[in-house]
Coordinates of C-alpha atoms in Angstrom, one line a residue:
X29 CA 129.7 74.7 136.5
X30 CA 130.1 78.3 137.6
X31 CA 132.5 78.9 134.8
X32 CA 130.0 77.7 132.2
X33 CA 127.3 79.8 133.7
X34 CA 129.6 82.9 133.6
X35 CA 130.4 82.2 130.0
X36 CA 126.8 81.9 129.2
X37 CA 126.0 85.2 130.9
X38 CA 128.8 87.0 129.1
X39 CA 127.5 85.6 125.8
X40 CA 124.0 86.7 126.6
X41 CA 125.0 90.1 127.6
X42 CA 127.0 90.6 124.3
X43 CA 124.0 89.4 122.3
X44 CA 121.5 91.4 124.2
X45 CA 123.4 94.6 124.1
X46 CA 124.4 94.7 120.4
X47 CA 125.9 98.2 120.0
X48 CA 123.9 100.6 117.8
X49 CA 125.2 103.8 116.1
X50 CA 123.3 106.4 114.4
X51 CA 123.2 107.1 110.7
X52 CA 122.6 110.9 110.3
X53 CA 120.4 111.8 107.2
X54 CA 120.2 115.5 106.4
X55 CA 119.1 117.4 103.3
X56 CA 117.1 120.0 101.5
X57 CA 114.3 119.5 99.1
X58 CA 113.3 122.3 96.6
X59 CA 109.7 122.2 95.5
X60 CA 108.8 119.3 97.9
X61 CA 105.6 117.2 97.1
X62 CA 104.4 117.6 100.7
X63 CA 105.6 118.9 104.1
X64 CA 107.2 115.6 105.4
X65 CA 110.0 113.2 104.7
X66 CA 109.6 109.5 105.6
X67 CA 112.6 107.3 106.2
X68 CA 111.4 103.7 105.7
X69 CA 113.2 100.5 106.8
X70 CA 111.2 97.5 105.9
X71 CA 113.8 95.2 107.5
X72 CA 112.9 96.6 111.0
X73 CA 109.3 97.5 110.1
X74 CA 110.3 101.1 111.0
X75 CA 109.3 104.5 109.6
X76 CA 110.6 107.9 110.8
X77 CA 108.6 110.9 109.8
X78 CA 110.3 114.2 109.7
X79 CA 108.6 117.7 109.1
X80 CA 110.4 119.9 106.6
X81 CA 111.6 123.3 107.7
X82 CA 110.2 126.3 105.8
X83 CA 113.3 126.2 103.6
X84 CA 112.8 122.5 102.8
X85 CA 115.5 121.2 105.1
X86 CA 115.4 118.1 107.3
X87 CA 117.6 116.2 109.6
X88 CA 117.2 112.9 111.5
X89 CA 119.4 110.3 113.4
X90 CA 118.4 106.7 113.2
X91 CA 120.1 104.1 115.4
X92 CA 121.1 101.0 113.6
X93 CA 123.0 97.8 114.5
X94 CA 124.3 97.3 111.0
X95 CA 123.9 98.7 107.5
X96 CA 120.4 98.4 106.0
X97 CA 118.8 99.3 102.7
X98 CA 115.9 101.9 103.1
X99 CA 113.9 104.4 101.3
X100 CA 113.3 108.1 101.6
X101 CA 109.8 109.3 100.7
X102 CA 108.4 112.7 100.0
X103 CA 104.9 112.3 98.7
X104 CA 105.0 109.6 96.0
X105 CA 108.7 110.4 95.4
X106 CA 110.9 107.6 96.4
X107 CA 114.7 107.3 96.7
X108 CA 116.7 104.3 97.8
X109 CA 119.2 104.9 100.7
X110 CA 121.9 102.5 102.0
X111 CA 122.2 103.5 105.6
X112 CA 125.5 102.7 107.4
X113 CA 125.7 103.2 111.2
X114 CA 128.1 106.0 112.2
X115 CA 128.0 107.8 109.0
X116 CA 126.3 110.8 107.4
X117 CA 124.2 111.1 104.2
X118 CA 123.4 114.6 103.0
X119 CA 121.0 115.1 100.0
X120 CA 120.1 118.2 98.0
X121 CA 117.5 117.9 95.3
X122 CA 114.6 119.4 93.5
X123 CA 111.5 117.1 93.6
X124 CA 110.6 118.5 90.1
X125 CA 113.6 116.7 88.8
X126 CA 112.1 113.4 89.8
X127 CA 108.8 114.3 88.2
X128 CA 110.7 115.3 85.0
X129 CA 112.7 112.1 84.9
X130 CA 116.1 113.5 85.9
X131 CA 116.7 112.4 89.6
X132 CA 120.5 112.1 88.9
X133 CA 120.8 115.8 89.4
X134 CA 120.6 115.1 93.1
X135 CA 123.7 116.3 95.0
X136 CA 125.1 113.9 97.6
X137 CA 127.7 114.6 100.3
X138 CA 128.7 112.9 103.6
X139 CA 130.9 110.0 104.3
X140 CA 128.1 107.5 104.0
X141 CA 126.6 108.9 100.8
X142 CA 128.3 107.0 98.0
X143 CA 126.2 103.8 98.1
X144 CA 123.0 105.9 97.9
X145 CA 124.3 108.1 95.1
X146 CA 125.1 105.0 93.1
X147 CA 121.6 103.5 93.7
X148 CA 120.0 106.7 92.5
X149 CA 122.4 106.9 89.4
X150 CA 121.2 103.4 88.5
X151 CA 117.5 104.2 89.0
X152 CA 117.0 105.9 85.6
X153 CA 119.3 103.6 83.7
X154 CA 116.9 100.9 82.4
X155 CA 114.3 100.1 79.7
X156 CA 110.8 101.5 79.8
X157 CA 108.4 98.5 79.5
X158 CA 106.3 99.3 76.5
X159 CA 104.4 97.7 73.7
X160 CA 107.1 98.5 71.1
X161 CA 109.7 96.8 73.4
X162 CA 107.6 93.7 73.9
X163 CA 107.0 93.5 70.0
X164 CA 110.8 93.4 69.2
X165 CA 112.4 90.4 67.8
X166 CA 114.4 88.2 70.3
X167 CA 117.8 89.5 68.9
X168 CA 116.7 93.1 69.0
X169 CA 115.4 92.7 72.6
X170 CA 118.6 91.0 73.7
X171 CA 120.5 93.9 72.2
X172 CA 118.5 96.4 74.2
X173 CA 119.0 94.4 77.4
X174 CA 122.7 94.1 76.8
X175 CA 122.9 97.9 76.4
X176 CA 121.4 98.3 79.8
X177 CA 123.8 95.8 81.3
X178 CA 126.7 97.7 79.7
X179 CA 125.5 101.0 81.1
X180 CA 125.0 99.6 84.6
X181 CA 128.4 98.0 84.6
X182 CA 130.0 101.2 83.4
X183 CA 128.3 103.2 86.2
X184 CA 129.2 100.8 88.9
X185 CA 132.8 100.7 87.8
X186 CA 132.9 104.5 87.8
X187 CA 131.7 104.7 91.3
X188 CA 133.8 101.8 92.5
X189 CA 136.9 103.4 91.3
X190 CA 136.4 106.3 93.6
X191 CA 134.7 104.4 96.6
X192 CA 135.4 101.3 98.4
X193 CA 132.1 99.5 98.9
X194 CA 131.5 96.8 101.5
X195 CA 130.7 93.2 100.5
X196 CA 127.2 93.5 102.0
X197 CA 126.4 96.5 99.7
X198 CA 128.0 94.9 96.7
X199 CA 125.8 91.9 97.3
X200 CA 122.6 94.0 97.5
X201 CA 123.7 95.9 94.3
X202 CA 124.4 92.6 92.4
X203 CA 120.8 91.3 93.5
X204 CA 119.1 94.5 92.3
X205 CA 120.9 94.4 88.9
X206 CA 119.9 90.7 88.5
X207 CA 116.3 91.3 89.4
X208 CA 116.1 94.2 86.9
X209 CA 117.5 92.1 84.0
X210 CA 115.3 89.0 85.1
X211 CA 112.3 91.3 85.1
X212 CA 112.9 92.4 81.5
X213 CA 113.2 88.7 80.3
X214 CA 110.2 87.7 82.4
X215 CA 108.0 90.3 80.9
X216 CA 109.2 89.5 77.4
X217 CA 108.3 85.9 77.9
X218 CA 104.8 86.9 79.2
X219 CA 103.9 89.6 76.7
X220 CA 105.8 89.1 73.4
X221 CA 103.5 86.3 72.2
X222 CA 100.5 88.6 72.9
X223 CA 101.9 91.7 71.2
X224 CA 103.7 89.8 68.4
X225 CA 101.5 86.8 67.6
X226 CA 103.0 86.3 64.1
X227 CA 106.5 85.9 65.4
X228 CA 107.2 82.2 65.4
X229 CA 110.8 82.5 66.8
X230 CA 111.3 80.4 69.9
X231 CA 112.1 82.3 73.1
X232 CA 115.6 81.1 74.3
X233 CA 115.7 79.0 77.5
X234 CA 118.3 81.4 78.8
X235 CA 115.6 84.0 79.4
X236 CA 114.0 81.7 82.0
X237 CA 117.4 80.9 83.5
X238 CA 117.8 84.5 84.3
X239 CA 114.5 84.4 86.2
X240 CA 115.3 81.2 87.9
X241 CA 118.7 82.6 89.1
X242 CA 116.9 85.0 91.6
X243 CA 116.8 83.1 95.0
X244 CA 113.5 82.6 96.6
X245 CA 114.7 81.5 99.9
X246 CA 116.6 84.5 101.0
X247 CA 113.6 86.3 102.5
X248 CA 115.3 87.2 105.8
X249 CA 118.3 88.6 104.1
X250 CA 116.5 90.7 101.3
X251 CA 112.8 91.1 102.1
X252 CA 113.3 94.7 103.1
X253 CA 114.5 95.6 99.5
X254 CA 111.5 96.6 97.4
X255 CA 113.0 95.1 94.2
X256 CA 113.3 91.7 95.8
X257 CA 109.8 91.8 97.4
X258 CA 108.4 92.8 94.0
X259 CA 110.1 89.9 92.3
X260 CA 108.8 87.4 94.9
X261 CA 105.3 88.9 94.5
X262 CA 105.5 88.4 90.7
X263 CA 106.6 84.8 91.2
X264 CA 104.0 83.8 93.7
X265 CA 101.2 85.6 91.8
X266 CA 102.2 83.9 88.7
X267 CA 101.8 80.5 90.5
X268 CA 98.3 81.4 91.7
X269 CA 97.2 82.6 88.3
X270 CA 98.4 79.3 86.8
X271 CA 96.2 77.4 89.4
X272 CA 93.2 79.6 88.7
X273 CA 93.6 79.2 84.9
X274 CA 93.9 75.3 85.4
X275 CA 90.5 75.3 87.2
X276 CA 88.1 75.0 84.2
X277 CA 85.0 75.2 86.5
X278 CA 85.9 78.8 87.4
X279 CA 84.5 81.7 85.4
X280 CA 86.9 84.5 85.4
X281 CA 85.9 87.6 87.4
X282 CA 83.2 85.6 89.2
X283 CA 82.6 85.5 93.0
X284 CA 84.0 81.9 93.0
X285 CA 87.1 83.1 91.1
X286 CA 87.9 85.8 93.6
X287 CA 87.1 83.6 96.6
X288 CA 89.5 81.0 95.4
X289 CA 92.1 83.7 94.7
X290 CA 91.8 84.7 98.3
X291 CA 92.2 81.0 99.4
X292 CA 95.3 80.5 97.2
X293 CA 96.9 83.6 98.7
X294 CA 96.3 82.4 102.2
X295 CA 97.8 78.8 101.4
X296 CA 100.6 80.1 99.3
X297 CA 104.2 79.4 100.5
X298 CA 104.9 83.2 99.9
X299 CA 106.3 85.0 102.9
X300 CA 103.7 87.0 105.0
X301 CA 104.8 90.4 103.5
X302 CA 104.5 89.1 100.0
X303 CA 101.0 87.7 100.8
X304 CA 100.1 91.1 102.1
X305 CA 101.3 92.7 98.8
X306 CA 99.2 90.1 96.8
X307 CA 96.2 90.9 98.9
X308 CA 96.6 94.6 98.3
X309 CA 96.8 93.9 94.6
X310 CA 93.7 91.7 94.7
X311 CA 91.6 94.4 96.4
X312 CA 93.0 97.4 94.4
X313 CA 90.5 96.9 91.7
X314 CA 87.7 97.0 94.1
X315 CA 86.1 100.1 92.4
X316 CA 85.8 98.2 89.2
X317 CA 84.1 95.1 90.7
X318 CA 80.4 94.3 90.5
X319 CA 78.4 94.6 93.8
X320 CA 78.5 90.8 94.3
X321 CA 82.3 90.7 94.3
X322 CA 82.5 93.9 96.3
X323 CA 80.5 92.3 99.0
X324 CA 82.9 89.3 99.0
X325 CA 85.9 91.5 99.3
X326 CA 84.5 93.6 102.1
X327 CA 83.7 90.4 104.0
X328 CA 87.2 88.9 103.6
X329 CA 89.7 91.7 103.1
X330 CA 91.1 91.4 106.6
X331 CA 92.1 87.8 105.8
X332 CA 94.6 89.0 103.1
X333 CA 95.5 92.4 104.4
X334 CA 97.5 92.4 107.7
X335 CA 99.5 95.6 107.3
X336 CA 97.4 98.3 109.1
X337 CA 98.4 100.9 106.5
X338 CA 97.0 98.7 103.7
X339 CA 93.8 98.1 105.7
X340 CA 93.4 101.8 106.2
X341 CA 94.0 102.5 102.5
X342 CA 91.5 99.9 101.4
X343 CA 88.8 101.2 104.0
X344 CA 89.5 104.7 102.5
X345 CA 88.7 103.3 99.0
X346 CA 85.5 101.8 100.1
X347 CA 84.5 105.1 101.7
X348 CA 85.3 106.9 98.4
X349 CA 83.3 104.4 96.4
X350 CA 80.3 105.1 98.6
X351 CA 80.6 108.8 97.8
X352 CA 80.5 108.1 94.1
X353 CA 77.5 106.0 93.8
X354 CA 74.9 106.6 91.1
X355 CA 72.8 109.7 91.9
X356 CA 75.5 111.5 94.0
X357 CA 76.9 114.7 92.9
X358 CA 80.0 114.2 90.9
X359 CA 83.3 115.5 92.3
X360 CA 84.3 118.8 90.6
X361 CA 87.4 119.2 88.5
X362 CA 89.3 122.2 87.0
X363 CA 92.0 121.4 84.6
X364 CA 94.1 123.0 81.8
X365 CA 93.1 122.0 78.1
X366 CA 95.5 121.6 75.3
X367 CA 95.2 125.3 74.5
X368 CA 96.2 126.2 78.1
X369 CA 92.7 127.3 79.1
X370 CA 91.1 126.1 82.3
X371 CA 88.0 123.9 82.0
X372 CA 85.8 123.3 85.0
X373 CA 83.2 120.6 85.5
X374 CA 80.7 123.4 86.4
X375 CA 81.0 124.8 82.9
X376 CA 79.6 121.5 81.6
X377 CA 76.4 121.5 83.5
X378 CA 73.4 121.0 81.2
X379 CA 75.3 118.5 79.1
X380 CA 75.9 114.8 79.6
X381 CA 79.6 114.2 80.4
X382 CA 81.5 111.2 79.4
X383 CA 85.0 111.2 81.0
X384 CA 87.9 109.2 79.8
X385 CA 90.8 109.0 82.4
X386 CA 93.9 107.9 80.4
X387 CA 97.5 108.2 79.6
X388 CA 99.6 108.1 76.5
X389 CA 101.7 105.1 77.8
X390 CA 98.5 103.0 78.5
X391 CA 98.0 100.5 75.7
X392 CA 94.3 99.7 76.5
X393 CA 93.6 103.5 76.7
X394 CA 95.0 104.0 73.2
X395 CA 93.0 100.9 72.0
X396 CA 89.9 102.7 72.8
X397 CA 90.7 106.0 71.0
X398 CA 89.3 104.9 67.5
X399 CA 85.9 103.9 69.1
X400 CA 85.8 107.2 71.1
X401 CA 86.5 109.2 68.0
X402 CA 83.8 107.5 66.0
X403 CA 81.3 108.0 68.8
X404 CA 82.2 111.7 69.1
X405 CA 81.5 112.2 65.4
X406 CA 78.2 110.2 65.5
X407 CA 77.0 112.1 68.6
X408 CA 78.4 115.5 67.6
X409 CA 74.9 117.2 67.5
X410 CA 73.9 115.9 70.9
X411 CA 74.3 117.8 74.3
X412 CA 77.2 115.5 75.2
X413 CA 80.7 116.6 76.4
X414 CA 83.5 114.1 75.7
X415 CA 86.2 114.9 78.2
X416 CA 89.5 113.1 78.1
X417 CA 91.6 113.7 81.2
X418 CA 95.3 112.6 81.0
X419 CA 97.2 111.5 84.1
X420 CA 100.6 111.3 82.2
X421 CA 103.7 112.3 84.1
X422 CA 105.1 113.7 80.9
X423 CA 103.0 116.7 79.8
X424 CA 104.9 117.1 76.6
X425 CA 104.2 113.6 75.5
X426 CA 100.6 114.2 76.1
X427 CA 100.6 117.5 74.1
X428 CA 102.5 115.7 71.3
X429 CA 100.0 112.8 71.0
X430 CA 96.9 115.0 71.2
X431 CA 98.2 117.3 68.3
X432 CA 99.6 114.5 66.1
X433 CA 96.7 112.1 66.5
X434 CA 94.1 115.0 66.3
X435 CA 92.3 113.9 69.4
X436 CA 88.8 115.4 69.7
X437 CA 86.6 116.5 72.6
X438 CA 88.0 118.3 75.5
X439 CA 91.5 117.3 76.2
X440 CA 92.6 118.1 79.7
X441 CA 95.7 117.5 81.7
X442 CA 95.6 116.4 85.4
X443 CA 98.7 117.5 87.4
X444 CA 99.9 115.0 89.8
X445 CA 99.4 111.8 87.6
X446 CA 98.3 109.0 90.0
X447 CA 98.1 111.5 92.8
X448 CA 95.8 113.9 90.9
X449 CA 92.5 115.0 92.3
X450 CA 90.4 112.9 89.9
X451 CA 92.2 109.7 90.7
X452 CA 91.7 110.3 94.4
X453 CA 88.1 111.4 94.0
X454 CA 87.1 108.2 92.1
X455 CA 89.7 105.8 93.8
X456 CA 91.1 105.1 90.4
X457 CA 93.8 102.3 90.5
X458 CA 93.8 101.5 86.8
X459 CA 93.2 103.0 83.4
X460 CA 91.4 103.5 81.2
X461 CA 88.6 104.5 83.4
X462 CA 85.3 105.9 82.1
X463 CA 82.8 108.0 84.0
X464 CA 79.3 109.0 83.0
X465 CA 77.6 112.1 84.5
X466 CA 74.1 113.4 83.7
X467 CA 73.1 117.0 82.8
X468 CA 72.6 117.9 86.4
X469 CA 76.1 117.0 87.4
X470 CA 75.2 113.6 89.1
X471 CA 77.0 110.4 88.7
X472 CA 75.3 107.9 86.4
X473 CA 78.2 105.3 86.5
X474 CA 81.6 105.9 88.1
X475 CA 82.9 102.9 86.3
X476 CA 81.1 103.2 82.9
X477 CA 81.4 100.9 79.9
X478 CA 84.1 101.6 77.3
X479 CA 83.5 103.4 73.9
X480 CA 84.0 100.0 72.2
X481 CA 81.0 98.7 74.0
X482 CA 77.8 99.4 71.8
X483 CA 75.7 99.9 75.0
X484 CA 77.8 103.1 75.8
X485 CA 76.5 104.9 72.8
X486 CA 72.9 103.8 73.7
X487 CA 73.2 105.0 77.3
X488 CA 74.6 108.4 76.2
X489 CA 71.7 108.9 73.8
X490 CA 69.2 108.0 76.3
X491 CA 70.7 110.5 78.9
X492 CA 71.0 113.2 76.2
X493 CA 67.3 112.9 75.4
X494 CA 66.1 113.2 79.0

């Protein structure tokens, strides 16, 4: 009996004292987006925040019991890290490279850096989900996906020839690759019929097989990997949307619709973290909702949001919305126009201002341009300023489209894209977003109707004549 007890004690001691070793992460960021670096490990619900030195350098040691997939954040810049205990990862990069779409210029060193270098190298090797891509024929689309597979395999083989990767990392890498490819096929199945309604070609069953090949029951093993969590979110959200669609008694975008959406999230088989992501997605459009639905969300948001950061974020959105109610002074802006001149909101006082927050990659935004152009022409002699503010990442793409499509009104560019001042000031989570401001610079509607809505022109005329 004593021998059994002693063996149990030894086993317990070994289990309780699992040895941890530090992974050392050091680096230098040129042109950082803010003054801190955050190392995030969702497997352990752990975040380490490090203040950058004046020269952009940072260093941190994180004790781990095994290798984990994590992420480095600087502002909205994200980089995947594969953190191995007892090793060092050193990074040297320019944050502007990430903004300009060339993150592979990052310099890695250190005995534990190869997996992270490979993950970053794969980050910019993929297809940009776009309307032209979704319109492609099945054969053309498959060729595009196959070209990505070939490029991924070539990159992995190149790194593998110089480095010996662990089975655990190879497993993670394989999962991420599979999710990327499955995501392409899933989006094609969802959007091709919408964007190419005249194409009668059947979508191959193999597309769905790629999607079904992603395991849904490996939560404990993979939930800390953003790609996996995003895939699970897409899967369970799809189930919820199907249930909502099947309920013919529900009117879309009604209070009952949103209430049932909340109920379905709560009763879903999705993991808790995925439920929180779905809840965050649901409340993200809060600023677009009518008062009745806003009241519902305010009364129930803590049911679907459990992460303190998500709760804080939502409460911040609510506070912002309160500051942009009709009759309040509109937040000021000062942006560069297509000619390189600065245009401020103050310079437009005395005119009705109709703002269009948009981007060149946004299909619905582009869809409103013909109506906007027509309205600009019809109201040309009225004291109305039509202001289009782009939140593109790619300034050259914006300049190209403005000139080639001969876009009228004031065409301004907001630095920072989704982190720009205007998106923060109006809690913008989706575009296009239209804002109407009176001659005194006060908000008429922070979520105004679109140019394609006949009521928009009527309201602008009414304000112009006041």
